[in-house]
Amino acid sequence: MITLLLVPLLLPWAAPALARRVPAHCSPSAALWALTVSAVLLAGGSVAALGTLTLTGLLKIPAFAALGELVHPLPTPSAWVLLPLAALAAGLLTLAALTLVLSLVRQSAGLRTARAAADRRPAAGDLCVIDSPRPDAYALPGRPHRIVVTTAMLRSLDASEREALFAHERAHNTGGHHWFLAVAELTAHCHPALRPVRDAIRLAVERAADEAAAGTVGDRRLTARAIARAALATNGREATRPTVTPAATTGPVPQRVAALMAPARPTRHAVPWIAALLAACAVLSCATAATGAVRVHEDIEIAQGETGG
């Protein structure tokens, strides 16, 4: 049983190498969904395995065994093996919960600040211009959706480049990309190996918006030039806004520009092998975690005298 529960904790370490290759083999939208769903399954399997290990360890302690009304010993490995594993699992769960709560507080505060700043400015449709010497532009989720752009960014682009930039940010809001970024942030706190997957999801989000913007303006080179000039205008400075507010200047901009300068790839209906392999790892993680949890549940029922001897 212990070996079975270790599988969901080890499988996510294979995800980063696979996730980095998915965007190159899939369309941006397909890569975004494949990466996000796989990250959720891998995170769920990891958390379930840690929770099951923690519960099993607690039931080896007489006081908790009495609370669980165990009348027979729980059939598990030696306490010298199980209790350290359970303590480690409990510590990892606690650490993940604390970092997740801190991230939620930080992201929520950042969103409230960004929304308050946007609401204080008159909007032209969904466009909100903020007077600032710092070039920036991003898609602000909420009701209603906003495209926030600073005056410094507007001065950095010509009229056609602005339209391409606005089309990129509108694609973020239309596609609900902030939800994908929020899920990526959540899963990254569940297992350290999923942090590179979070970066791959962020890249897929930007690539999906890049392609949507190129389709809207009808010019891939113009879109690439707008993104490159917007990124150069920021001079490499990181924005202070929340990470769940997607922006054209985030992610590996040279890689995105190169993809836009290349001819558009035809839509593929077959599932690329790299995405299928990542999905298989995610499904296996959940399946083994669920199987381990079911076996522990059955062992608890036996220990309570409800089934078997």
PDB file of C-alpha atoms in Angstrom:
ATOM      1  CA  MET A   1       0.000   0.000   0.000  1.00  0.00           C
ATOM      2  CA  ILE A   2       2.815   2.412   0.913  1.00  0.00           C
ATOM      3  CA  THR A   3       4.555   1.686  -2.388  1.00  0.00           C
ATOM      4  CA  LEU A   4       1.328   2.379  -4.244  1.00  0.00           C
ATOM      5  CA  LEU A   5       0.961   5.774  -2.541  1.00  0.00           C
ATOM      6  CA  LEU A   6       4.520   6.739  -3.456  1.00  0.00           C
ATOM      7  CA  VAL A   7       3.748   6.473  -7.183  1.00  0.00           C
ATOM      8  CA  PRO A   8       1.611   9.692  -7.329  1.00  0.00           C
ATOM      9  CA  LEU A   9       4.405  11.521  -5.499  1.00  0.00           C
ATOM     10  CA  LEU A  10       7.093  10.399  -7.947  1.00  0.00           C
ATOM     11  CA  LEU A  11       5.220  10.674 -11.262  1.00  0.00           C
ATOM     12  CA  PRO A  12       5.046  14.514 -11.269  1.00  0.00           C
ATOM     13  CA  TRP A  13       8.839  14.624 -11.551  1.00  0.00           C
ATOM     14  CA  ALA A  14       8.451  13.342 -15.120  1.00  0.00           C
ATOM     15  CA  ALA A  15       6.045  16.166 -15.973  1.00  0.00           C
ATOM     16  CA  PRO A  16       8.479  19.102 -16.481  1.00  0.00           C
ATOM     17  CA  ALA A  17      10.431  17.441 -19.287  1.00  0.00           C
ATOM     18  CA  LEU A  18       7.196  16.446 -21.031  1.00  0.00           C
ATOM     19  CA  ALA A  19       5.439  19.782 -20.421  1.00  0.00           C
ATOM     20  CA  ARG A  20       8.248  21.788 -21.995  1.00  0.00           C
ATOM     21  CA  ARG A  21       7.821  19.838 -25.244  1.00  0.00           C
ATOM     22  CA  VAL A  22       4.022  19.926 -25.463  1.00  0.00           C
ATOM     23  CA  PRO A  23       3.730  23.489 -26.917  1.00  0.00           C
ATOM     24  CA  ALA A  24       6.064  22.523 -29.762  1.00  0.00           C
ATOM     25  CA  HIS A  25       3.930  19.538 -30.756  1.00  0.00           C
ATOM     26  CA  CYS A  26       0.400  20.889 -30.222  1.00  0.00           C
ATOM     27  CA  SER A  27      -1.594  23.895 -31.271  1.00  0.00           C
ATOM     28  CA  PRO A  28      -1.541  26.587 -28.539  1.00  0.00           C
ATOM     29  CA  SER A  29      -5.132  25.961 -27.438  1.00  0.00           C
ATOM     30  CA  ALA A  30      -4.681  22.176 -27.367  1.00  0.00           C
ATOM     31  CA  ALA A  31      -1.404  22.558 -25.459  1.00  0.00           C
ATOM     32  CA  LEU A  32      -3.111  24.843 -22.947  1.00  0.00           C
ATOM     33  CA  TRP A  33      -5.858  22.335 -22.202  1.00  0.00           C
ATOM     34  CA  ALA A  34      -3.522  19.328 -22.155  1.00  0.00           C
ATOM     35  CA  LEU A  35      -1.092  20.999 -19.760  1.00  0.00           C
ATOM     36  CA  THR A  36      -3.770  22.371 -17.441  1.00  0.00           C
ATOM     37  CA  VAL A  37      -5.785  19.162 -17.139  1.00  0.00           C
ATOM     38  CA  SER A  38      -2.632  17.114 -16.625  1.00  0.00           C
ATOM     39  CA  ALA A  39      -1.397  19.512 -13.939  1.00  0.00           C
ATOM     40  CA  VAL A  40      -4.726  19.259 -12.104  1.00  0.00           C
ATOM     41  CA  LEU A  41      -4.672  15.453 -12.194  1.00  0.00           C
ATOM     42  CA  LEU A  42      -1.051  15.262 -11.070  1.00  0.00           C
ATOM     43  CA  ALA A  43      -1.663  17.735  -8.255  1.00  0.00           C
ATOM     44  CA  GLY A  44      -4.811  15.898  -7.182  1.00  0.00           C
ATOM     45  CA  GLY A  45      -3.030  12.553  -7.092  1.00  0.00           C
ATOM     46  CA  SER A  46      -0.166  14.029  -5.078  1.00  0.00           C
ATOM     47  CA  VAL A  47      -2.425  15.665  -2.495  1.00  0.00           C
ATOM     48  CA  ALA A  48      -4.577  12.529  -2.189  1.00  0.00           C
ATOM     49  CA  ALA A  49      -1.500  10.367  -1.618  1.00  0.00           C
ATOM     50  CA  LEU A  50      -0.117  12.724   1.024  1.00  0.00           C
ATOM     51  CA  GLY A  51      -3.480  12.866   2.765  1.00  0.00           C
ATOM     52  CA  THR A  52      -3.835   9.079   2.771  1.00  0.00           C
ATOM     53  CA  LEU A  53      -0.317   8.635   4.156  1.00  0.00           C
ATOM     54  CA  THR A  54      -1.038  11.173   6.888  1.00  0.00           C
ATOM     55  CA  LEU A  55      -4.303   9.480   7.874  1.00  0.00           C
ATOM     56  CA  THR A  56      -2.699   6.046   7.924  1.00  0.00           C
ATOM     57  CA  GLY A  57       0.089   7.298  10.186  1.00  0.00           C
ATOM     58  CA  LEU A  58      -2.355   8.965  12.560  1.00  0.00           C
ATOM     59  CA  LEU A  59      -4.307   5.715  12.936  1.00  0.00           C
ATOM     60  CA  LYS A  60      -1.132   3.990  14.133  1.00  0.00           C
ATOM     61  CA  ILE A  61      -1.165   6.286  17.168  1.00  0.00           C
ATOM     62  CA  PRO A  62      -3.317   4.726  19.955  1.00  0.00           C
ATOM     63  CA  ALA A  63      -5.235   7.925  20.730  1.00  0.00           C
ATOM     64  CA  PHE A  64      -6.297   8.405  17.096  1.00  0.00           C
ATOM     65  CA  ALA A  65      -6.951   4.680  16.693  1.00  0.00           C
ATOM     66  CA  ALA A  66      -9.393   4.949  19.607  1.00  0.00           C
ATOM     67  CA  LEU A  67     -11.101   7.911  17.958  1.00  0.00           C
ATOM     68  CA  GLY A  68     -11.434   5.831  14.801  1.00  0.00           C
ATOM     69  CA  GLU A  69     -12.922   2.999  16.856  1.00  0.00           C
ATOM     70  CA  LEU A  70     -10.333   0.505  15.633  1.00  0.00           C
ATOM     71  CA  VAL A  71     -10.760  -2.808  17.455  1.00  0.00           C
ATOM     72  CA  HIS A  72      -8.032  -4.589  15.465  1.00  0.00           C
ATOM     73  CA  PRO A  73      -4.534  -3.384  14.530  1.00  0.00           C
ATOM     74  CA  LEU A  74      -4.400  -1.562  11.221  1.00  0.00           C
ATOM     75  CA  PRO A  75      -2.546  -3.809   8.732  1.00  0.00           C
ATOM     76  CA  THR A  76       0.321  -1.514   7.773  1.00  0.00           C
ATOM     77  CA  PRO A  77       4.123  -1.675   7.656  1.00  0.00           C
ATOM     78  CA  SER A  78       6.126  -1.167  10.828  1.00  0.00           C
ATOM     79  CA  ALA A  79       5.502   2.066  12.709  1.00  0.00           C
ATOM     80  CA  TRP A  80       9.219   2.815  12.349  1.00  0.00           C
ATOM     81  CA  VAL A  81       8.627   3.065   8.602  1.00  0.00           C
ATOM     82  CA  LEU A  82       5.124   4.475   8.470  1.00  0.00           C
ATOM     83  CA  LEU A  83       5.257   7.181  11.136  1.00  0.00           C
ATOM     84  CA  PRO A  84       8.227   9.102   9.629  1.00  0.00           C
ATOM     85  CA  LEU A  85       6.564   8.929   6.201  1.00  0.00           C
ATOM     86  CA  ALA A  86       3.272  10.135   7.665  1.00  0.00           C
ATOM     87  CA  ALA A  87       5.002  12.976   9.517  1.00  0.00           C
ATOM     88  CA  LEU A  88       6.761  14.028   6.323  1.00  0.00           C
ATOM     89  CA  ALA A  89       3.480  13.858   4.383  1.00  0.00           C
ATOM     90  CA  ALA A  90       1.713  15.980   7.015  1.00  0.00           C
ATOM     91  CA  GLY A  91       4.516  18.529   6.918  1.00  0.00           C
ATOM     92  CA  LEU A  92       4.394  18.752   3.129  1.00  0.00           C
ATOM     93  CA  LEU A  93       0.616  19.190   3.157  1.00  0.00           C
ATOM     94  CA  THR A  94       0.887  21.935   5.768  1.00  0.00           C
ATOM     95  CA  LEU A  95       3.620  23.725   3.822  1.00  0.00           C
ATOM     96  CA  ALA A  96       1.597  23.504   0.595  1.00  0.00           C
ATOM     97  CA  ALA A  97      -1.491  24.879   2.338  1.00  0.00           C
ATOM     98  CA  LEU A  98       0.430  27.794   3.866  1.00  0.00           C
ATOM     99  CA  THR A  99       2.121  28.816   0.621  1.00  0.00           C
ATOM    100  CA  LEU A 100      -1.178  28.506  -1.238  1.00  0.00           C
ATOM    101  CA  VAL A 101      -2.987  30.733   1.267  1.00  0.00           C
ATOM    102  CA  LEU A 102      -0.202  33.326   1.065  1.00  0.00           C
ATOM    103  CA  SER A 103      -0.396  33.246  -2.727  1.00  0.00           C
ATOM    104  CA  LEU A 104      -4.181  33.659  -2.657  1.00  0.00           C
ATOM    105  CA  VAL A 105      -3.910  36.632  -0.313  1.00  0.00           C
ATOM    106  CA  ARG A 106      -1.219  38.242  -2.444  1.00  0.00           C
ATOM    107  CA  GLN A 107      -3.056  37.630  -5.730  1.00  0.00           C
ATOM    108  CA  SER A 108      -6.389  38.852  -4.327  1.00  0.00           C
ATOM    109  CA  ALA A 109      -4.815  42.033  -2.983  1.00  0.00           C
ATOM    110  CA  GLY A 110      -3.108  42.673  -6.311  1.00  0.00           C
ATOM    111  CA  LEU A 111      -6.340  42.164  -8.242  1.00  0.00           C
ATOM    112  CA  ARG A 112      -8.231  44.531  -5.946  1.00  0.00           C
ATOM    113  CA  THR A 113      -5.551  47.183  -6.391  1.00  0.00           C
ATOM    114  CA  ALA A 114      -5.524  46.781 -10.172  1.00  0.00           C
ATOM    115  CA  ARG A 115      -9.322  46.850 -10.353  1.00  0.00           C
ATOM    116  CA  ALA A 116      -9.516  49.961  -8.157  1.00  0.00           C
ATOM    117  CA  ALA A 117      -6.941  51.748 -10.325  1.00  0.00           C
ATOM    118  CA  ALA A 118      -8.886  50.823 -13.487  1.00  0.00           C
ATOM    119  CA  ASP A 119     -12.243  51.838 -12.044  1.00  0.00           C
ATOM    120  CA  ARG A 120     -10.913  55.316 -11.241  1.00  0.00           C
ATOM    121  CA  ARG A 121     -10.207  55.920 -14.937  1.00  0.00           C
ATOM    122  CA  PRO A 122     -12.792  56.489 -17.678  1.00  0.00           C
ATOM    123  CA  ALA A 123     -13.000  53.518 -20.028  1.00  0.00           C
ATOM    124  CA  ALA A 124     -13.511  53.545 -23.794  1.00  0.00           C
ATOM    125  CA  GLY A 125     -15.390  50.295 -24.217  1.00  0.00           C
ATOM    126  CA  ASP A 126     -13.175  47.675 -22.601  1.00  0.00           C
ATOM    127  CA  LEU A 127     -10.040  49.832 -22.850  1.00  0.00           C
ATOM    128  CA  CYS A 128      -8.738  51.650 -19.779  1.00  0.00           C
ATOM    129  CA  VAL A 129      -5.745  54.006 -20.094  1.00  0.00           C
ATOM    130  CA  ILE A 130      -3.683  54.742 -16.986  1.00  0.00           C
ATOM    131  CA  ASP A 131      -1.296  57.679 -16.891  1.00  0.00           C
ATOM    132  CA  SER A 132       2.050  56.131 -15.957  1.00  0.00           C
ATOM    133  CA  PRO A 133       5.687  56.512 -17.063  1.00  0.00           C
ATOM    134  CA  ARG A 134       6.059  52.717 -16.860  1.00  0.00           C
ATOM    135  CA  PRO A 135       5.090  50.843 -20.046  1.00  0.00           C
ATOM    136  CA  ASP A 136       2.587  48.075 -19.326  1.00  0.00           C
ATOM    137  CA  ALA A 137      -0.516  46.451 -20.774  1.00  0.00           C
ATOM    138  CA  TYR A 138      -2.522  43.523 -19.469  1.00  0.00           C
ATOM    139  CA  ALA A 139      -5.921  41.863 -19.446  1.00  0.00           C
ATOM    140  CA  LEU A 140      -7.789  42.503 -16.197  1.00  0.00           C
ATOM    141  CA  PRO A 141     -10.380  39.831 -15.296  1.00  0.00           C
ATOM    142  CA  GLY A 142     -13.599  40.634 -13.480  1.00  0.00           C
ATOM    143  CA  ARG A 143     -16.909  42.223 -14.307  1.00  0.00           C
ATOM    144  CA  PRO A 144     -16.571  43.851 -16.724  1.00  0.00           C
ATOM    145  CA  HIS A 145     -13.339  42.672 -18.318  1.00  0.00           C
ATOM    146  CA  ARG A 146     -10.835  45.420 -18.943  1.00  0.00           C
ATOM    147  CA  ILE A 147      -7.757  45.935 -21.092  1.00  0.00           C
ATOM    148  CA  VAL A 148      -5.442  48.125 -19.040  1.00  0.00           C
ATOM    149  CA  VAL A 149      -2.686  50.008 -20.838  1.00  0.00           C
ATOM    150  CA  THR A 150      -0.406  52.781 -19.638  1.00  0.00           C
ATOM    151  CA  THR A 151       0.293  55.999 -21.515  1.00  0.00           C
ATOM    152  CA  ALA A 152       3.970  55.033 -21.710  1.00  0.00           C
ATOM    153  CA  MET A 153       3.076  51.818 -23.538  1.00  0.00           C
ATOM    154  CA  LEU A 154       0.822  53.692 -25.960  1.00  0.00           C
ATOM    155  CA  ARG A 155       3.685  56.051 -26.795  1.00  0.00           C
ATOM    156  CA  SER A 156       5.973  53.069 -27.465  1.00  0.00           C
ATOM    157  CA  LEU A 157       3.820  51.643 -30.292  1.00  0.00           C
ATOM    158  CA  ASP A 158       2.367  52.954 -33.515  1.00  0.00           C
ATOM    159  CA  ALA A 159      -1.354  52.756 -34.286  1.00  0.00           C
ATOM    160  CA  SER A 160      -1.300  49.355 -36.018  1.00  0.00           C
ATOM    161  CA  GLU A 161       0.886  47.852 -33.285  1.00  0.00           C
ATOM    162  CA  ARG A 162      -1.527  49.123 -30.627  1.00  0.00           C
ATOM    163  CA  GLU A 163      -4.397  47.370 -32.359  1.00  0.00           C
ATOM    164  CA  ALA A 164      -2.433  44.118 -32.410  1.00  0.00           C
ATOM    165  CA  LEU A 165      -1.599  44.531 -28.718  1.00  0.00           C
ATOM    166  CA  PHE A 166      -5.240  45.218 -27.850  1.00  0.00           C
ATOM    167  CA  ALA A 167      -6.309  42.168 -29.880  1.00  0.00           C
ATOM    168  CA  HIS A 168      -3.851  40.053 -27.877  1.00  0.00           C
ATOM    169  CA  GLU A 169      -5.216  41.261 -24.535  1.00  0.00           C
ATOM    170  CA  ARG A 170      -8.832  40.864 -25.704  1.00  0.00           C
ATOM    171  CA  ALA A 171      -8.031  37.275 -26.634  1.00  0.00           C
ATOM    172  CA  HIS A 172      -6.971  36.694 -23.018  1.00  0.00           C
ATOM    173  CA  ASN A 173     -10.285  37.958 -21.703  1.00  0.00           C
ATOM    174  CA  THR A 174     -12.340  36.172 -24.340  1.00  0.00           C
ATOM    175  CA  GLY A 175     -10.544  32.878 -23.697  1.00  0.00           C
ATOM    176  CA  GLY A 176     -10.813  33.172 -19.916  1.00  0.00           C
ATOM    177  CA  HIS A 177      -7.074  32.713 -19.679  1.00  0.00           C
ATOM    178  CA  HIS A 178      -6.952  34.042 -16.117  1.00  0.00           C
ATOM    179  CA  TRP A 179      -8.663  30.818 -15.016  1.00  0.00           C
ATOM    180  CA  PHE A 180      -5.894  28.724 -16.562  1.00  0.00           C
ATOM    181  CA  LEU A 181      -3.276  30.877 -14.850  1.00  0.00           C
ATOM    182  CA  ALA A 182      -5.088  30.571 -11.522  1.00  0.00           C
ATOM    183  CA  VAL A 183      -5.220  26.782 -11.843  1.00  0.00           C
ATOM    184  CA  ALA A 184      -1.523  26.719 -12.775  1.00  0.00           C
ATOM    185  CA  GLU A 185      -0.711  28.736  -9.660  1.00  0.00           C
ATOM    186  CA  LEU A 186      -2.814  26.403  -7.512  1.00  0.00           C
ATOM    187  CA  THR A 187      -1.220  23.202  -8.799  1.00  0.00           C
ATOM    188  CA  ALA A 188       2.308  24.612  -8.447  1.00  0.00           C
ATOM    189  CA  HIS A 189       1.792  24.739  -4.678  1.00  0.00           C
ATOM    190  CA  CYS A 190       0.729  21.089  -4.527  1.00  0.00           C
ATOM    191  CA  HIS A 191       4.001  19.605  -5.763  1.00  0.00           C
ATOM    192  CA  PRO A 192       7.359  21.308  -6.482  1.00  0.00           C
ATOM    193  CA  ALA A 193       7.748  19.436  -9.785  1.00  0.00           C
ATOM    194  CA  LEU A 194       4.647  21.215 -11.103  1.00  0.00           C
ATOM    195  CA  ARG A 195       6.264  24.655 -10.962  1.00  0.00           C
ATOM    196  CA  PRO A 196       7.899  24.196 -14.411  1.00  0.00           C
ATOM    197  CA  VAL A 197       4.497  23.003 -15.660  1.00  0.00           C
ATOM    198  CA  ARG A 198       3.069  26.320 -14.442  1.00  0.00           C
ATOM    199  CA  ASP A 199       5.608  28.102 -16.650  1.00  0.00           C
ATOM    200  CA  ALA A 200       4.606  25.919 -19.620  1.00  0.00           C
ATOM    201  CA  ILE A 201       0.942  26.814 -19.031  1.00  0.00           C
ATOM    202  CA  ARG A 202       1.835  30.500 -18.975  1.00  0.00           C
ATOM    203  CA  LEU A 203       3.641  30.092 -22.301  1.00  0.00           C
ATOM    204  CA  ALA A 204       0.644  28.250 -23.790  1.00  0.00           C
ATOM    205  CA  VAL A 205      -1.659  31.048 -22.604  1.00  0.00           C
ATOM    206  CA  GLU A 206       0.440  33.678 -24.354  1.00  0.00           C
ATOM    207  CA  ARG A 207       0.830  31.592 -27.512  1.00  0.00           C
ATOM    208  CA  ALA A 208      -2.938  31.098 -27.697  1.00  0.00           C
ATOM    209  CA  ALA A 209      -3.472  34.854 -27.424  1.00  0.00           C
ATOM    210  CA  ASP A 210      -0.697  35.492 -29.967  1.00  0.00           C
ATOM    211  CA  GLU A 211      -2.387  33.304 -32.552  1.00  0.00           C
ATOM    212  CA  ALA A 212      -5.820  34.785 -31.823  1.00  0.00           C
ATOM    213  CA  ALA A 213      -4.445  38.317 -32.226  1.00  0.00           C
ATOM    214  CA  ALA A 214      -2.703  37.390 -35.478  1.00  0.00           C
ATOM    215  CA  GLY A 215      -6.002  36.035 -36.782  1.00  0.00           C
ATOM    216  CA  THR A 216      -7.860  39.182 -35.724  1.00  0.00           C
ATOM    217  CA  VAL A 217      -5.503  41.696 -37.327  1.00  0.00           C
ATOM    218  CA  GLY A 218      -4.722  39.385 -40.242  1.00  0.00           C
ATOM    219  CA  ASP A 219      -0.969  39.934 -40.047  1.00  0.00           C
ATOM    220  CA  ARG A 220       1.375  37.607 -38.152  1.00  0.00           C
ATOM    221  CA  ARG A 221       4.430  39.842 -38.684  1.00  0.00           C
ATOM    222  CA  LEU A 222       2.600  42.881 -37.322  1.00  0.00           C
ATOM    223  CA  THR A 223       1.547  40.921 -34.256  1.00  0.00           C
ATOM    224  CA  ALA A 224       5.097  39.695 -33.716  1.00  0.00           C
ATOM    225  CA  ARG A 225       6.467  43.219 -34.074  1.00  0.00           C
ATOM    226  CA  ALA A 226       3.908  44.636 -31.633  1.00  0.00           C
ATOM    227  CA  ILE A 227       4.742  42.028 -28.992  1.00  0.00           C
ATOM    228  CA  ALA A 228       8.483  42.489 -29.458  1.00  0.00           C
ATOM    229  CA  ARG A 229       8.311  46.269 -29.218  1.00  0.00           C
ATOM    230  CA  ALA A 230       6.010  46.116 -26.202  1.00  0.00           C
ATOM    231  CA  ALA A 231       8.438  43.763 -24.454  1.00  0.00           C
ATOM    232  CA  LEU A 232      11.402  45.993 -25.340  1.00  0.00           C
ATOM    233  CA  ALA A 233       9.535  48.999 -23.965  1.00  0.00           C
ATOM    234  CA  THR A 234       9.318  47.368 -20.551  1.00  0.00           C
ATOM    235  CA  ASN A 235      13.147  47.099 -20.597  1.00  0.00           C
ATOM    236  CA  GLY A 236      13.028  43.708 -18.878  1.00  0.00           C
ATOM    237  CA  ARG A 237      11.413  45.112 -15.735  1.00  0.00           C
ATOM    238  CA  GLU A 238       8.980  42.759 -14.037  1.00  0.00           C
ATOM    239  CA  ALA A 239       5.497  44.116 -13.457  1.00  0.00           C
ATOM    240  CA  THR A 240       4.052  44.288  -9.966  1.00  0.00           C
ATOM    241  CA  ARG A 241       0.602  43.183 -11.053  1.00  0.00           C
ATOM    242  CA  PRO A 242      -0.809  39.731 -10.137  1.00  0.00           C
ATOM    243  CA  THR A 243       0.417  36.752 -12.138  1.00  0.00           C
ATOM    244  CA  VAL A 244      -3.191  35.816 -12.984  1.00  0.00           C
ATOM    245  CA  THR A 245      -3.481  38.949 -15.144  1.00  0.00           C
ATOM    246  CA  PRO A 246      -2.082  37.793 -18.512  1.00  0.00           C
ATOM    247  CA  ALA A 247      -0.035  40.223 -20.569  1.00  0.00           C
ATOM    248  CA  ALA A 248       1.635  40.201 -23.967  1.00  0.00           C
ATOM    249  CA  THR A 249       5.041  41.046 -22.497  1.00  0.00           C
ATOM    250  CA  THR A 250       5.284  37.974 -20.245  1.00  0.00           C
ATOM    251  CA  GLY A 251       6.873  34.627 -20.972  1.00  0.00           C
ATOM    252  CA  PRO A 252       9.707  33.857 -23.410  1.00  0.00           C
ATOM    253  CA  VAL A 253       9.007  36.652 -25.892  1.00  0.00           C
ATOM    254  CA  PRO A 254      11.744  35.687 -28.432  1.00  0.00           C
ATOM    255  CA  GLN A 255      10.291  32.169 -28.654  1.00  0.00           C
ATOM    256  CA  ARG A 256       6.795  33.555 -29.165  1.00  0.00           C
ATOM    257  CA  VAL A 257       7.944  36.041 -31.790  1.00  0.00           C
ATOM    258  CA  ALA A 258       9.764  33.284 -33.682  1.00  0.00           C
ATOM    259  CA  ALA A 259       6.581  31.178 -33.674  1.00  0.00           C
ATOM    260  CA  LEU A 260       4.591  34.082 -35.099  1.00  0.00           C
ATOM    261  CA  MET A 261       7.155  34.760 -37.787  1.00  0.00           C
ATOM    262  CA  ALA A 262       6.918  31.140 -38.932  1.00  0.00           C
ATOM    263  CA  PRO A 263       4.007  30.103 -41.182  1.00  0.00           C
ATOM    264  CA  ALA A 264       0.870  29.068 -39.334  1.00  0.00           C
ATOM    265  CA  ARG A 265       0.761  25.307 -38.819  1.00  0.00           C
ATOM    266  CA  PRO A 266      -2.285  23.363 -40.028  1.00  0.00           C
ATOM    267  CA  THR A 267      -4.677  22.182 -37.362  1.00  0.00           C
ATOM    268  CA  ARG A 268      -3.930  18.646 -36.199  1.00  0.00           C
ATOM    269  CA  HIS A 269      -6.694  16.324 -35.088  1.00  0.00           C
ATOM    270  CA  ALA A 270      -4.455  13.517 -33.830  1.00  0.00           C
ATOM    271  CA  VAL A 271      -3.193  13.710 -30.254  1.00  0.00           C
ATOM    272  CA  PRO A 272       0.619  14.175 -30.314  1.00  0.00           C
ATOM    273  CA  TRP A 273       2.484  11.431 -28.520  1.00  0.00           C
ATOM    274  CA  ILE A 274       4.108  13.830 -26.067  1.00  0.00           C
ATOM    275  CA  ALA A 275       0.725  15.137 -24.881  1.00  0.00           C
ATOM    276  CA  ALA A 276      -0.617  11.579 -24.701  1.00  0.00           C
ATOM    277  CA  LEU A 277       2.361  10.539 -22.567  1.00  0.00           C
ATOM    278  CA  LEU A 278       1.841  13.452 -20.194  1.00  0.00           C
ATOM    279  CA  ALA A 279      -1.859  12.617 -19.939  1.00  0.00           C
ATOM    280  CA  ALA A 280      -1.024   8.963 -19.245  1.00  0.00           C
ATOM    281  CA  CYS A 281       1.251   9.998 -16.357  1.00  0.00           C
ATOM    282  CA  ALA A 282      -1.514  12.194 -14.948  1.00  0.00           C
ATOM    283  CA  VAL A 283      -4.171   9.473 -15.201  1.00  0.00           C
ATOM    284  CA  LEU A 284      -1.828   6.892 -13.679  1.00  0.00           C
ATOM    285  CA  SER A 285      -1.117   9.281 -10.797  1.00  0.00           C
ATOM    286  CA  CYS A 286      -4.807   9.685 -10.006  1.00  0.00           C
ATOM    287  CA  ALA A 287      -5.526   5.976 -10.471  1.00  0.00           C
ATOM    288  CA  THR A 288      -2.799   4.853  -8.082  1.00  0.00           C
ATOM    289  CA  ALA A 289      -3.750   7.486  -5.505  1.00  0.00           C
ATOM    290  CA  ALA A 290      -7.396   6.399  -5.675  1.00  0.00           C
ATOM    291  CA  THR A 291      -6.470   2.714  -5.454  1.00  0.00           C
ATOM    292  CA  GLY A 292      -4.269   3.383  -2.432  1.00  0.00           C
ATOM    293  CA  ALA A 293      -7.015   5.367  -0.720  1.00  0.00           C
ATOM    294  CA  VAL A 294      -9.563   2.588  -1.361  1.00  0.00           C
ATOM    295  CA  ARG A 295      -7.221  -0.031   0.074  1.00  0.00           C
ATOM    296  CA  VAL A 296      -6.649   2.056   3.191  1.00  0.00           C
ATOM    297  CA  HIS A 297     -10.408   2.482   3.569  1.00  0.00           C
ATOM    298  CA  GLU A 298     -10.881  -1.278   3.323  1.00  0.00           C
ATOM    299  CA  ASP A 299      -8.117  -1.849   5.904  1.00  0.00           C
ATOM    300  CA  ILE A 300      -9.812   0.618   8.263  1.00  0.00           C
ATOM    301  CA  GLU A 301     -13.125  -1.204   7.911  1.00  0.00           C
ATOM    302  CA  ILE A 302     -11.363  -4.502   8.740  1.00  0.00           C
ATOM    303  CA  ALA A 303      -9.677  -2.900  11.745  1.00  0.00           C
ATOM    304  CA  GLN A 304     -13.052  -1.625  12.930  1.00  0.00           C
ATOM    305  CA  GLY A 305     -14.437  -5.153  12.757  1.00  0.00           C
ATOM    306  CA  GLU A 306     -17.000  -4.223  10.113  1.00  0.00           C
ATOM    307  CA  THR A 307     -15.746  -6.666   7.486  1.00  0.00           C
ATOM    308  CA  GLY A 308     -13.575  -9.736   7.546  1.00  0.00           C
ATOM    309  CA  GLY A 309     -11.842 -10.972  10.692  1.00  0.00           C
TER     310      GLY A 309
END
